[in-house]
Amino acid sequence: MRIVLLGAPGAGKGTQCKNIVVEYGLGHLSSGDILRRNRSDGTELGKKAQSYMDAGDLVPDEIIIEMMSEAVEQASAAGFILDGFPRTVTQAVELDKSLADDGAIDAVLNLKIDESVVEARMTGRRSCPKCGAVYHVENLKPQSEGLCDHDGAELVQRPDDTPEVVANRLETYHRQTEPLVDYYRKNGVVFDIKADRDPDEVKACVFEKLQTLVKQ
Ligand code: AMP
């Protein structure tokens, strides 16, 4: 199964991907995670991406397309879920070309969420720099304030989760990524999912949609 997960930053894409990966054994291909790993490893790619990420702008298409083509090539035989890629129509067209010989995307899950919810979610988000676990200052507090439950590391706010950068990321999403929903709708594979509710309810809805594909 090949799935693309769309949704504004903060819509819960990462959380839902983890559920899907566990249930369906797919590879989780997160462009944001790959970029952050490159940054912390100090690679050339990480250095090139840094200023764009910190400002909440998109990293140029050619860099992302090369990076994600490699990830897709190495993906698990069971299939993959793309999280954060494609984010522009150019990226989607290139993805379709690279998959052409091998079958297309089976489904696009479009997580829909109100902007005010996104702002509160993202600016309150804290993560563990060691293991990547994600918390929230109001809704998902760690057992000891400011420390990761798994390894005790001090939690940090992603530099691109500050209010100014969040505003730019949302604007970038509307301008550059939302047109993708129509691009995929032309192929009739988009499932709209209401994402401003409890993550377990979103999960149930996602699984219900995916089961329809499995049965086909
Ligand atoms: P994310 O964790 O998916 O929100 O991604 C964090 C940042 O990485 C984004 O704000 C962009 O700067 C960059 N990024 C991730 N995926 C892409 C993509 N497909 N195209 C361009 N930039 C991306």
CSV table of C-alpha atoms and ligand atoms in Angstrom, one decimal:
chain,number,residue,atom,x,y,z
A,1,MET,CA,0.0,0.0,0.0
A,2,ARG,CA,1.3,3.5,-0.9
A,3,ILE,CA,-0.2,6.4,1.0
A,4,VAL,CA,0.3,10.1,1.1
A,5,LEU,CA,-0.7,12.0,4.2
A,6,LEU,CA,-1.7,15.6,3.7
A,7,GLY,CA,-2.6,18.2,6.3
A,8,ALA,CA,-1.5,21.5,7.7
A,9,PRO,CA,1.5,21.5,10.0
A,10,GLY,CA,0.2,20.4,13.4
A,11,ALA,CA,-2.7,18.5,12.1
A,12,GLY,CA,-1.3,15.3,13.7
A,13,LYS,CA,0.3,13.7,10.6
A,14,GLY,CA,3.3,12.3,12.6
A,15,THR,CA,1.0,10.7,15.3
A,16,GLN,CA,-1.3,9.1,12.7
A,17,CYS,CA,1.6,7.8,10.7
A,18,LYS,CA,3.0,6.0,13.7
A,19,ASN,CA,-0.4,4.2,14.1
A,20,ILE,CA,-0.6,3.3,10.4
A,21,VAL,CA,3.0,2.0,10.4
A,22,VAL,CA,2.4,-0.3,13.4
A,23,GLU,CA,-0.9,-1.6,12.0
A,24,TYR,CA,0.0,-2.1,8.3
A,25,GLY,CA,3.8,-2.6,8.5
A,26,LEU,CA,4.5,0.3,6.1
A,27,GLY,CA,7.7,2.3,5.9
A,28,HIS,CA,7.3,5.8,7.4
A,29,LEU,CA,8.9,8.3,5.1
A,30,SER,CA,8.9,11.7,6.8
A,31,SER,CA,10.6,14.4,4.9
A,32,GLY,CA,10.8,16.6,8.1
A,33,ASP,CA,12.4,13.8,10.1
A,34,ILE,CA,14.9,13.1,7.4
A,35,LEU,CA,15.8,16.8,7.2
A,36,ARG,CA,16.1,17.1,11.0
A,37,ARG,CA,18.4,14.0,11.1
A,38,ASN,CA,20.6,15.5,8.4
A,39,ARG,CA,20.8,18.7,10.4
A,40,SER,CA,21.8,17.1,13.6
A,41,ASP,CA,24.4,14.9,11.7
A,42,GLY,CA,25.8,18.1,10.1
A,43,THR,CA,25.5,16.8,6.5
A,44,GLU,CA,25.7,19.1,3.4
A,45,LEU,CA,22.0,18.5,2.9
A,46,GLY,CA,21.2,19.5,6.5
A,47,LYS,CA,23.2,22.7,6.1
A,48,LYS,CA,21.5,23.6,2.8
A,49,ALA,CA,18.0,23.0,4.4
A,50,GLN,CA,18.7,24.9,7.7
A,51,SER,CA,17.8,28.5,6.9
A,52,TYR,CA,14.6,27.5,5.0
A,53,MET,CA,13.4,25.3,7.9
A,54,ASP,CA,14.1,27.9,10.6
A,55,ALA,CA,12.1,30.5,8.7
A,56,GLY,CA,9.2,28.1,8.1
A,57,ASP,CA,9.8,28.2,4.3
A,58,LEU,CA,9.9,25.2,2.1
A,59,VAL,CA,13.2,23.7,1.2
A,60,PRO,CA,13.7,24.0,-2.6
A,61,ASP,CA,12.0,21.3,-4.7
A,62,GLU,CA,15.1,19.9,-6.3
A,63,ILE,CA,16.8,19.2,-2.9
A,64,ILE,CA,13.6,17.5,-1.5
A,65,ILE,CA,12.8,15.5,-4.7
A,66,GLU,CA,16.3,14.0,-4.8
A,67,MET,CA,16.2,13.2,-1.0
A,68,MET,CA,12.7,11.6,-1.1
A,69,SER,CA,13.3,9.6,-4.3
A,70,GLU,CA,16.1,7.8,-2.5
A,71,ALA,CA,13.8,7.2,0.5
A,72,VAL,CA,11.0,5.8,-1.7
A,73,GLU,CA,13.5,3.5,-3.5
A,74,GLN,CA,14.7,2.0,-0.2
A,75,ALA,CA,11.2,1.7,1.2
A,76,SER,CA,9.8,-1.5,2.6
A,77,ALA,CA,8.3,-4.1,0.2
A,78,ALA,CA,5.0,-3.8,2.1
A,79,GLY,CA,4.7,-0.2,0.9
A,80,PHE,CA,5.1,3.2,2.5
A,81,ILE,CA,3.4,6.2,4.0
A,82,LEU,CA,4.7,9.6,2.9
A,83,ASP,CA,4.5,12.2,5.7
A,84,GLY,CA,5.3,15.8,4.7
A,85,PHE,CA,6.1,15.0,1.1
A,86,PRO,CA,4.9,16.0,-1.5
A,87,ARG,CA,4.3,19.5,-0.4
A,88,THR,CA,4.1,21.2,-3.8
A,89,VAL,CA,2.5,20.2,-7.1
A,90,THR,CA,6.0,20.0,-8.7
A,91,GLN,CA,7.0,17.4,-6.0
A,92,ALA,CA,3.8,15.4,-6.6
A,93,VAL,CA,4.3,15.3,-10.4
A,94,GLU,CA,7.9,14.1,-9.9
A,95,LEU,CA,6.7,11.5,-7.4
A,96,ASP,CA,4.1,10.2,-9.9
A,97,LYS,CA,6.8,10.0,-12.6
A,98,SER,CA,9.1,8.0,-10.3
A,99,LEU,CA,6.3,5.6,-9.4
A,100,ALA,CA,5.0,5.2,-12.9
A,101,ASP,CA,6.5,1.8,-13.6
A,102,ASP,CA,5.6,0.5,-10.3
A,103,GLY,CA,1.9,1.5,-9.7
A,104,ALA,CA,0.6,4.8,-8.3
A,105,ILE,CA,-0.4,6.2,-4.9
A,106,ASP,CA,-3.3,4.1,-3.5
A,107,ALA,CA,-4.7,6.8,-1.2
A,108,VAL,CA,-4.3,10.3,0.0
A,109,LEU,CA,-5.4,10.9,3.6
A,110,ASN,CA,-6.3,14.6,4.0
A,111,LEU,CA,-6.3,15.6,7.7
A,112,LYS,CA,-8.5,18.7,8.0
A,113,ILE,CA,-8.2,21.0,10.9
A,114,ASP,CA,-9.1,24.5,12.1
A,115,GLU,CA,-6.3,27.0,12.1
A,116,SER,CA,-6.7,28.2,15.7
A,117,VAL,CA,-6.4,24.5,16.9
A,118,VAL,CA,-3.2,24.2,14.9
A,119,GLU,CA,-1.6,27.3,16.4
A,120,ALA,CA,-2.2,26.1,19.9
A,121,ARG,CA,-1.0,22.6,19.2
A,122,MET,CA,2.2,23.7,17.5
A,123,THR,CA,3.3,26.5,19.8
A,124,GLY,CA,2.7,24.2,22.9
A,125,ARG,CA,4.6,21.3,21.4
A,126,ARG,CA,7.8,20.1,23.0
A,127,SER,CA,10.0,17.2,21.9
A,128,CYS,CA,12.8,15.1,23.1
A,129,PRO,CA,16.1,15.9,21.3
A,130,LYS,CA,17.3,12.3,22.1
A,131,CYS,CA,14.4,10.0,21.2
A,132,GLY,CA,12.0,12.3,19.3
A,133,ALA,CA,9.1,11.7,21.7
A,134,VAL,CA,6.5,14.5,21.4
A,135,TYR,CA,4.7,16.2,24.3
A,136,HIS,CA,2.5,19.3,24.8
A,137,VAL,CA,2.6,21.8,27.6
A,138,GLU,CA,-1.2,21.6,28.1
A,139,ASN,CA,-2.5,18.4,26.6
A,140,LEU,CA,0.3,15.8,26.8
A,141,LYS,CA,2.5,16.7,29.8
A,142,PRO,CA,5.5,14.6,30.7
A,143,GLN,CA,5.5,13.0,34.1
A,144,SER,CA,8.3,15.4,35.3
A,145,GLU,CA,7.9,18.9,33.9
A,146,GLY,CA,10.3,19.6,31.0
A,147,LEU,CA,11.8,16.1,31.0
A,148,CYS,CA,11.3,13.2,28.6
A,149,ASP,CA,9.5,10.2,30.2
A,150,HIS,CA,11.7,7.7,28.2
A,151,ASP,CA,15.2,9.0,28.8
A,152,GLY,CA,15.0,12.0,31.1
A,153,ALA,CA,16.5,14.4,28.4
A,154,GLU,CA,15.4,18.0,28.7
A,155,LEU,CA,12.6,18.7,26.3
A,156,VAL,CA,13.0,21.4,23.7
A,157,GLN,CA,10.7,23.5,21.4
A,158,ARG,CA,11.5,23.0,17.7
A,159,PRO,CA,12.9,26.3,16.4
A,160,ASP,CA,10.1,26.3,13.8
A,161,ASP,CA,7.3,25.9,16.4
A,162,THR,CA,7.6,29.5,17.6
A,163,PRO,CA,4.5,31.7,17.0
A,164,GLU,CA,6.1,33.8,14.1
A,165,VAL,CA,7.5,30.8,12.3
A,166,VAL,CA,4.2,28.8,12.8
A,167,ALA,CA,2.3,31.7,11.1
A,168,ASN,CA,4.7,31.5,8.1
A,169,ARG,CA,4.4,27.7,7.9
A,170,LEU,CA,0.6,28.0,7.8
A,171,GLU,CA,0.7,30.7,5.1
A,172,THR,CA,3.2,28.5,3.2
A,173,TYR,CA,0.9,25.5,3.6
A,174,HIS,CA,-2.1,27.4,2.1
A,175,ARG,CA,-0.2,28.9,-0.8
A,176,GLN,CA,2.0,25.9,-1.8
A,177,THR,CA,0.6,22.7,-0.4
A,178,GLU,CA,-3.2,23.0,-0.3
A,179,PRO,CA,-3.4,23.0,-4.2
A,180,LEU,CA,-2.2,19.4,-3.9
A,181,VAL,CA,-5.6,18.3,-2.6
A,182,ASP,CA,-7.2,19.2,-5.9
A,183,TYR,CA,-4.3,17.6,-7.8
A,184,TYR,CA,-5.0,14.3,-6.1
A,185,ARG,CA,-8.7,14.7,-6.2
A,186,LYS,CA,-8.5,14.5,-10.0
A,187,ASN,CA,-7.3,10.9,-9.5
A,188,GLY,CA,-10.2,10.2,-7.1
A,189,VAL,CA,-8.1,8.9,-4.2
A,190,VAL,CA,-8.5,11.5,-1.5
A,191,PHE,CA,-10.1,10.6,1.9
A,192,ASP,CA,-11.0,13.7,3.9
A,193,ILE,CA,-10.6,13.2,7.7
A,194,LYS,CA,-11.7,15.6,10.4
A,195,ALA,CA,-8.6,16.0,12.5
A,196,ASP,CA,-9.5,18.5,15.2
A,197,ARG,CA,-10.7,15.8,17.7
A,198,ASP,CA,-9.2,13.2,19.9
A,199,PRO,CA,-6.2,11.4,18.2
A,200,ASP,CA,-7.9,8.0,18.9
A,201,GLU,CA,-11.0,9.1,17.1
A,202,VAL,CA,-8.9,10.3,14.2
A,203,LYS,CA,-7.1,6.9,14.2
A,204,ALA,CA,-10.4,5.0,14.1
A,205,CYS,CA,-11.5,7.0,11.1
A,206,VAL,CA,-8.2,6.6,9.3
A,207,PHE,CA,-8.2,2.8,9.8
A,208,GLU,CA,-11.8,2.6,8.6
A,209,LYS,CA,-10.8,4.3,5.3
A,210,LEU,CA,-7.7,2.1,4.9
A,211,GLN,CA,-9.7,-1.1,5.5
A,212,THR,CA,-11.8,-0.2,2.4
A,213,LEU,CA,-8.6,-0.3,0.4
A,214,VAL,CA,-7.3,-3.5,1.9
A,215,LYS,CA,-10.6,-5.2,1.0
A,216,GLN,CA,-10.4,-4.1,-2.7
B,1,AMP,P1,7.6,19.0,9.0
B,1,AMP,O1,8.3,18.4,10.2
B,1,AMP,O2,7.1,18.1,8.0
B,1,AMP,O3,6.7,20.1,9.4
B,1,AMP,O4,8.8,19.8,8.2
B,1,AMP,C1,9.7,20.7,8.8
B,1,AMP,C2,10.3,21.7,7.7
B,1,AMP,O5,11.1,20.9,6.8
B,1,AMP,C3,9.2,22.4,6.9
B,1,AMP,O6,8.7,23.6,7.5
B,1,AMP,C4,10.1,22.7,5.6
B,1,AMP,O7,11.0,23.8,5.9
B,1,AMP,C5,10.9,21.4,5.5
B,1,AMP,N1,10.3,20.4,4.7
B,1,AMP,C6,9.8,19.2,5.0
B,1,AMP,N2,9.2,18.5,4.0
B,1,AMP,C7,9.3,19.4,2.9
B,1,AMP,C8,8.9,19.3,1.6
B,1,AMP,N3,8.3,18.2,1.1
B,1,AMP,N4,9.2,20.3,0.7
B,1,AMP,C9,9.9,21.4,1.2
B,1,AMP,N5,10.3,21.5,2.5
B,1,AMP,C10,10.0,20.5,3.3
